[in-house]
Every structure is written in C-alpha cells, then in structure tokens.
Amino acid sequence: MMRGVEIPVVAGSQPLRLALRPAVGERPAPTADAPAGYVYLGRMAGTAVFAAAEQDAAVASGVPPVTWVHPFATVHELEDTERELVAVASALLRWHEAAAFSPRDGQPTEVVLGGWGRRDTHGGELFPRTDPAVIVLIEHEDRILLGSNALWEDGRFSLLAGFVEAGEALEQTVAREVFEEAGVRLDNIRYVTSQPWPFPRSLMLGFRATLAAGSDPEDLCPDPEEISELRWFSRDQLRHPEPGIVLPTAVSIARWLIDRWVAEGDTGGH
C-alpha cells in the first residue's frame, strides 16, 4: 500500500519494517482515481504480495499502528526484500497513473498481466516505461565536483545528473549534461553501477569521470536555470561536512558513489 510516494511502516518497529496487511475480499476494480487496482509484486516467503494505492486498500483488523514515511529518508533501514518491494510498487503504481488512457487514441486502457501491463481498445499492449538517467562523479586532484540544484534548499549538494535523450549513448549523455550544467569537459568517462529510482520511474546509471586534461577546475559555469552553486569537495570535507552542508540521502546511488570515493582515500584504491 502506498499513499502518493509515502510508504507505511510499523509504528515504532526496530528494525524498521513495512506495514504489510492481509489482502482481504475481492480484488478492487481500477477507478479513475486509482487506475491500477491491486498489482502483483511477486512472492515473499511463499506468500503473494500485492501493491495498491491507499484509497484501494481494504483496512484489515489486527494490523499494527502505521506510520507513513517518505522512502528517501527511511528505505535504507528496510531489509533487502522489503526495499525491493518499495521500488517495484512505486514504479508500477506511478506508471499506471499515467497510462490509464492510450497514447494512440486517448481511449481508456485496461489492466492486464496482474498489473504489469495495460491493453488498449485495439488490443495493443502497453508496458511500464523506465526513463534512463546518468549520474556522474567527477574527479580532479583528490576532489570531486558537486552541485546544488536550483530547486533545492541552500547547502544541499549532490553529483551532476540528467536524462538520456533520444539517440544518445550513455557516455554522450554524461559529457553533454556536465557541459550544460557546469561548463566543463570530461575525460575517462566510465560506467560503474546502476540503481532503480522509481520516483516516478527512472533507472540511474552511475559513472565516474575526470576533468579533461588542461581544464581549469575553477572555470565553472553553472546553468542558472538548474544549478545554483558548484563546488569542489575534498575527502575530509565530505567525511566531516561543515555546518549547513547536506549530502545525498543514504539510499541514493549518489551517496554510494561519494562514500566509495571517500573510502578509496583510506585504502589508496582507485
């Protein structure tokens, strides 16, 4: 069960766990406000698990008190299987919100395949869409470049990122996005890892790169529509951020890439 992007956890539980409830009664039919109904996520310990928007979920007796939380702040505390449930549920339910009508003719579509697809009135099948996005850790002389998005509060910094455009290779996207957002060129662009980011339906593809040879690290040109500030950070500045500096949430690929880079300073690795 989800309420917008929020997830239910058992109030006061240690360790944190999802507030799963029995699916009782008939499977609710999709509605205009909740076009997915129940969607099938798979099995956990042999038991079928479904997801639903809050307005569709029947309230069951005996369910422990629930606290609604934003997954950005808490999902890293869940065990691996429950964390995957949240990612899949968010991706599917948010896709259904945008897929209730056919992009071909505007007619209503129906849920099929347990919520993993929809069918239009002509028999055409629609499947959940994933939007690829790149995120890159840029290194130069034992510092990395972080930016603050123009929509964030002051002091919040993360790696530079952006969506893949039609016809682009991933490495082209990295180079283009960084030049557009920071005005710098890159060398040695290389893929590291990926992370589903279902808010609403992205796949984050993590890269590392170095500042292009001969580039001035202080010659930065932030895109004023997207970036309010660019700053180079050393490992010590990331281990012990100064007051007012907020780094990416622990569950994000951005934080994983940053923490991995910081740890390399202790081991001498690359």
CSV table of C-alpha atoms in Angstrom, one decimal:
chain,number,residue,atom,x,y,z
A,1,MET,CA,0.0,0.0,0.0
A,2,MET,CA,1.3,3.5,-0.9
A,3,ARG,CA,-0.1,6.9,-0.3
A,4,GLY,CA,1.3,9.0,-3.1
A,5,VAL,CA,5.1,8.4,-2.7
A,6,GLU,CA,4.8,7.6,1.0
A,7,ILE,CA,5.1,4.1,2.3
A,8,PRO,CA,3.6,2.6,5.5
A,9,VAL,CA,5.9,1.2,8.2
A,10,VAL,CA,5.0,-0.4,11.5
A,11,ALA,CA,5.0,2.4,14.1
A,12,GLY,CA,8.0,2.1,16.5
A,13,SER,CA,9.4,-1.0,14.8
A,14,GLN,CA,13.1,-1.7,15.3
A,15,PRO,CA,14.4,-2.7,12.9
A,16,LEU,CA,12.1,-0.8,10.6
A,17,ARG,CA,9.7,-2.9,8.6
A,18,LEU,CA,6.9,-2.4,6.2
A,19,ALA,CA,3.3,-2.5,7.5
A,20,LEU,CA,2.1,-5.3,5.2
A,21,ARG,CA,-1.6,-6.1,5.6
A,22,PRO,CA,-3.7,-9.1,4.5
A,23,ALA,CA,-5.4,-8.7,1.1
A,24,VAL,CA,-9.0,-9.4,2.0
A,25,GLY,CA,-12.1,-9.7,-0.1
A,26,GLU,CA,-12.4,-9.2,-3.8
A,27,ARG,CA,-9.7,-7.6,-5.8
A,28,PRO,CA,-10.9,-4.0,-6.2
A,29,ALA,CA,-11.5,-2.8,-9.7
A,30,PRO,CA,-9.4,0.1,-11.1
A,31,THR,CA,-11.0,3.5,-10.7
A,32,ALA,CA,-10.3,6.9,-12.2
A,33,ASP,CA,-8.5,8.0,-9.0
A,34,ALA,CA,-6.6,4.7,-8.7
A,35,PRO,CA,-6.2,3.2,-12.2
A,36,ALA,CA,-4.1,0.2,-11.1
A,37,GLY,CA,-6.3,-1.6,-8.5
A,38,TYR,CA,-4.0,-4.2,-7.0
A,39,VAL,CA,-0.8,-5.1,-8.8
A,40,TYR,CA,1.1,-8.3,-8.2
A,41,LEU,CA,4.7,-7.8,-7.0
A,42,GLY,CA,5.7,-11.5,-6.5
A,43,ARG,CA,6.1,-13.8,-3.5
A,44,MET,CA,7.9,-13.2,-0.2
A,45,ALA,CA,8.4,-16.3,1.9
A,46,GLY,CA,5.9,-18.1,-0.3
A,47,THR,CA,3.2,-15.6,0.1
A,48,ALA,CA,1.8,-13.5,-2.7
A,49,VAL,CA,2.4,-9.8,-2.3
A,50,PHE,CA,0.4,-7.0,-3.9
A,51,ALA,CA,0.6,-3.2,-4.0
A,52,ALA,CA,-2.2,-0.7,-4.1
A,53,ALA,CA,-2.8,3.0,-3.7
A,54,GLU,CA,-4.1,3.8,-0.3
A,55,GLN,CA,-7.7,4.5,-1.4
A,56,ASP,CA,-7.9,1.0,-2.8
A,57,ALA,CA,-6.6,-0.9,0.1
A,58,ALA,CA,-9.1,-2.6,2.4
A,59,VAL,CA,-8.4,-1.9,6.1
A,60,ALA,CA,-7.8,-5.2,7.9
A,61,SER,CA,-8.3,-5.8,11.6
A,62,GLY,CA,-5.3,-6.7,13.8
A,63,VAL,CA,-2.9,-4.6,11.7
A,64,PRO,CA,-0.4,-2.8,13.9
A,65,PRO,CA,-0.4,1.0,14.0
A,66,VAL,CA,1.1,2.5,10.8
A,67,THR,CA,3.4,5.5,10.3
A,68,TRP,CA,3.6,7.0,6.8
A,69,VAL,CA,7.1,8.0,5.8
A,70,HIS,CA,8.9,9.2,2.7
A,71,PRO,CA,11.1,6.5,1.3
A,72,PHE,CA,14.0,8.8,0.7
A,73,ALA,CA,14.5,9.2,4.5
A,74,THR,CA,13.8,5.6,5.6
A,75,VAL,CA,14.0,2.9,2.9
A,76,HIS,CA,17.7,2.3,3.6
A,77,GLU,CA,16.6,0.9,7.0
A,78,LEU,CA,14.5,-1.8,5.5
A,79,GLU,CA,15.8,-5.3,4.8
A,80,ASP,CA,16.7,-6.0,1.1
A,81,THR,CA,13.4,-7.8,0.1
A,82,GLU,CA,11.2,-5.1,1.5
A,83,ARG,CA,13.4,-2.4,-0.1
A,84,GLU,CA,12.8,-4.1,-3.5
A,85,LEU,CA,9.1,-4.2,-2.8
A,86,VAL,CA,9.0,-0.5,-2.4
A,87,ALA,CA,11.0,0.1,-5.6
A,88,VAL,CA,8.7,-2.1,-7.7
A,89,ALA,CA,5.5,-0.9,-6.1
A,90,SER,CA,6.4,2.7,-6.6
A,91,ALA,CA,7.4,2.2,-10.2
A,92,LEU,CA,4.3,0.2,-11.2
A,93,LEU,CA,1.7,2.4,-9.4
A,94,ARG,CA,3.2,5.6,-10.7
A,95,TRP,CA,3.2,4.2,-14.2
A,96,HIS,CA,-0.4,3.3,-14.0
A,97,GLU,CA,-1.3,6.8,-13.0
A,98,ALA,CA,0.0,8.0,-16.4
A,99,ALA,CA,-1.2,5.1,-18.5
A,100,ALA,CA,-5.0,5.0,-17.9
A,101,PHE,CA,-5.6,6.2,-21.5
A,102,SER,CA,-4.0,5.1,-24.7
A,103,PRO,CA,-1.3,7.5,-26.2
A,104,ARG,CA,-2.6,6.3,-29.6
A,105,ASP,CA,-6.2,7.4,-29.5
A,106,GLY,CA,-7.0,8.6,-25.9
A,107,GLN,CA,-9.3,5.7,-25.2
A,108,PRO,CA,-9.3,4.0,-21.7
A,109,THR,CA,-6.9,1.1,-21.2
A,110,GLU,CA,-7.4,-1.9,-19.0
A,111,VAL,CA,-5.1,-3.6,-16.5
A,112,VAL,CA,-3.6,-6.9,-17.6
A,113,LEU,CA,-0.9,-9.3,-16.5
A,114,GLY,CA,-1.5,-8.7,-12.8
A,115,GLY,CA,-0.7,-5.0,-13.2
A,116,TRP,CA,2.4,-5.5,-15.3
A,117,GLY,CA,0.7,-4.2,-18.4
A,118,ARG,CA,-2.3,-2.5,-19.9
A,119,ARG,CA,-4.3,-3.1,-23.1
A,120,ASP,CA,-6.0,-0.6,-25.3
A,121,THR,CA,-9.3,-1.0,-27.2
A,122,HIS,CA,-7.4,-2.2,-30.3
A,123,GLY,CA,-5.6,-5.0,-28.4
A,124,GLY,CA,-2.4,-3.1,-28.3
A,125,GLU,CA,-0.3,-3.8,-25.2
A,126,LEU,CA,1.4,-1.2,-23.1
A,127,PHE,CA,4.2,-1.9,-20.6
A,128,PRO,CA,5.8,0.1,-17.8
A,129,ARG,CA,8.3,2.6,-19.0
A,130,THR,CA,11.7,3.3,-17.5
A,131,ASP,CA,13.5,6.6,-18.2
A,132,PRO,CA,17.3,6.2,-18.1
A,133,ALA,CA,19.3,8.9,-16.4
A,134,VAL,CA,23.0,9.3,-15.8
A,135,ILE,CA,24.8,10.5,-12.7
A,136,VAL,CA,28.5,11.1,-12.6
A,137,LEU,CA,31.2,11.5,-10.0
A,138,ILE,CA,33.8,14.0,-11.5
A,139,GLU,CA,37.3,13.8,-10.0
A,140,HIS,CA,40.2,16.2,-10.1
A,141,GLU,CA,43.3,16.2,-7.9
A,142,ASP,CA,41.7,14.5,-4.9
A,143,ARG,CA,38.5,16.5,-5.1
A,144,ILE,CA,35.1,15.8,-6.6
A,145,LEU,CA,32.6,18.3,-8.1
A,146,LEU,CA,29.1,18.6,-6.5
A,147,GLY,CA,26.3,20.8,-7.5
A,148,SER,CA,23.2,22.3,-5.7
A,149,ASN,CA,20.0,22.1,-7.8
A,150,ALA,CA,18.2,25.5,-8.1
A,151,LEU,CA,15.1,23.9,-6.7
A,152,TRP,CA,16.8,22.6,-3.5
A,153,GLU,CA,17.3,24.4,-0.2
A,154,ASP,CA,20.6,26.1,0.3
A,155,GLY,CA,23.5,23.9,1.2
A,156,ARG,CA,22.2,20.6,-0.4
A,157,PHE,CA,24.8,19.2,-2.8
A,158,SER,CA,24.9,16.1,-5.0
A,159,LEU,CA,26.5,14.7,-8.1
A,160,LEU,CA,25.5,16.1,-11.5
A,161,ALA,CA,22.9,14.1,-13.3
A,162,GLY,CA,20.5,14.2,-16.3
A,163,PHE,CA,18.2,12.2,-18.5
A,164,VAL,CA,19.3,10.4,-21.6
A,165,GLU,CA,18.0,12.0,-24.8
A,166,ALA,CA,16.8,10.2,-27.9
A,167,GLY,CA,19.7,8.7,-30.0
A,168,GLU,CA,22.4,9.3,-27.3
A,169,ALA,CA,24.9,6.8,-26.0
A,170,LEU,CA,25.2,6.9,-22.2
A,171,GLU,CA,28.7,8.4,-22.3
A,172,GLN,CA,27.5,11.1,-24.7
A,173,THR,CA,24.8,12.0,-22.1
A,174,VAL,CA,27.4,12.3,-19.4
A,175,ALA,CA,29.6,14.6,-21.4
A,176,ARG,CA,26.6,16.7,-22.6
A,177,GLU,CA,24.9,17.1,-19.2
A,178,VAL,CA,28.1,18.0,-17.4
A,179,PHE,CA,29.0,20.6,-20.0
A,180,GLU,CA,25.4,22.1,-20.0
A,181,GLU,CA,25.2,22.2,-16.2
A,182,ALA,CA,28.8,23.1,-15.3
A,183,GLY,CA,30.5,24.2,-18.5
A,184,VAL,CA,33.4,21.7,-18.2
A,185,ARG,CA,34.7,18.9,-20.4
A,186,LEU,CA,35.5,15.4,-19.2
A,187,ASP,CA,38.0,12.6,-19.9
A,188,ASN,CA,37.9,8.9,-18.9
A,189,ILE,CA,34.1,8.5,-18.7
A,190,ARG,CA,33.4,5.0,-17.4
A,191,TYR,CA,30.3,3.2,-16.2
A,192,VAL,CA,30.3,1.9,-12.5
A,193,THR,CA,26.8,0.7,-11.5
A,194,SER,CA,23.1,1.4,-11.6
A,195,GLN,CA,20.1,1.8,-9.3
A,196,PRO,CA,16.4,1.8,-9.9
A,197,TRP,CA,15.0,5.1,-9.0
A,198,PRO,CA,11.2,4.8,-9.2
A,199,PHE,CA,10.3,8.4,-8.3
A,200,PRO,CA,8.5,8.1,-10.6
A,201,ARG,CA,10.1,5.6,-13.0
A,202,SER,CA,13.8,6.2,-13.6
A,203,LEU,CA,16.9,4.0,-13.8
A,204,MET,CA,20.0,5.8,-12.6
A,205,LEU,CA,23.2,4.8,-14.4
A,206,GLY,CA,26.3,5.7,-12.3
A,207,PHE,CA,29.5,6.9,-13.9
A,208,ARG,CA,32.9,8.2,-13.0
A,209,ALA,CA,35.0,10.7,-15.0
A,210,THR,CA,37.9,13.0,-14.7
A,211,LEU,CA,38.2,16.7,-15.6
A,212,ALA,CA,39.6,17.0,-19.1
A,213,ALA,CA,43.3,17.5,-19.3
A,214,GLY,CA,44.3,21.1,-19.3
A,215,SER,CA,40.9,22.3,-17.9
A,216,ASP,CA,40.9,24.9,-15.2
A,217,PRO,CA,38.9,23.4,-12.2
A,218,GLU,CA,37.8,26.9,-11.2
A,219,ASP,CA,36.4,27.8,-14.6
A,220,LEU,CA,32.9,26.6,-13.8
A,221,CYS,CA,29.8,27.9,-15.5
A,222,PRO,CA,26.6,26.7,-13.7
A,223,ASP,CA,23.4,26.6,-15.7
A,224,PRO,CA,21.4,29.3,-13.8
A,225,GLU,CA,18.1,27.5,-14.6
A,226,GLU,CA,19.2,24.2,-13.0
A,227,ILE,CA,22.3,24.8,-10.8
A,228,SER,CA,22.5,27.4,-8.0
A,229,GLU,CA,26.1,26.5,-7.0
A,230,LEU,CA,29.0,24.3,-8.0
A,231,ARG,CA,31.8,23.4,-5.5
A,232,TRP,CA,34.8,21.1,-5.3
A,233,PHE,CA,34.9,18.9,-2.2
A,234,SER,CA,37.9,17.1,-0.7
A,235,ARG,CA,37.5,13.8,1.2
A,236,ASP,CA,37.9,15.5,4.5
A,237,GLN,CA,35.2,18.0,3.6
A,238,LEU,CA,32.9,15.0,2.8
A,239,ARG,CA,33.8,13.0,5.9
A,240,HIS,CA,33.1,16.0,8.1
A,241,PRO,CA,30.7,18.4,6.2
A,242,GLU,CA,30.7,21.9,7.5
A,243,PRO,CA,27.5,23.2,9.1
A,244,GLY,CA,24.8,23.8,6.6
A,245,ILE,CA,26.1,21.3,4.0
A,246,VAL,CA,23.7,18.4,3.3
A,247,LEU,CA,24.8,15.4,1.3
A,248,PRO,CA,22.7,12.9,-0.7
A,249,THR,CA,20.4,10.6,1.2
A,250,ALA,CA,22.0,7.3,2.3
A,251,VAL,CA,19.7,5.2,-0.1
A,252,SER,CA,20.8,7.0,-3.2
A,253,ILE,CA,23.4,5.9,-5.8
A,254,ALA,CA,24.9,9.4,-5.5
A,255,ARG,CA,25.7,8.8,-1.8
A,256,TRP,CA,27.1,5.3,-2.6
A,257,LEU,CA,29.4,6.7,-5.3
A,258,ILE,CA,30.6,9.5,-2.9
A,259,ASP,CA,31.2,7.2,0.0
A,260,ARG,CA,33.1,4.7,-2.2
A,261,TRP,CA,35.3,7.5,-3.4
A,262,VAL,CA,35.9,8.8,0.1
A,263,ALA,CA,36.8,5.2,1.2
A,264,GLU,CA,39.4,5.0,-1.5
A,265,GLY,CA,41.4,7.7,0.2
A,266,ASP,CA,41.8,5.4,3.2
A,267,THR,CA,42.8,2.4,1.2
A,268,GLY,CA,44.7,4.0,-1.7
A,269,GLY,CA,42.4,2.3,-4.2
A,270,HIS,CA,41.0,3.7,-7.4
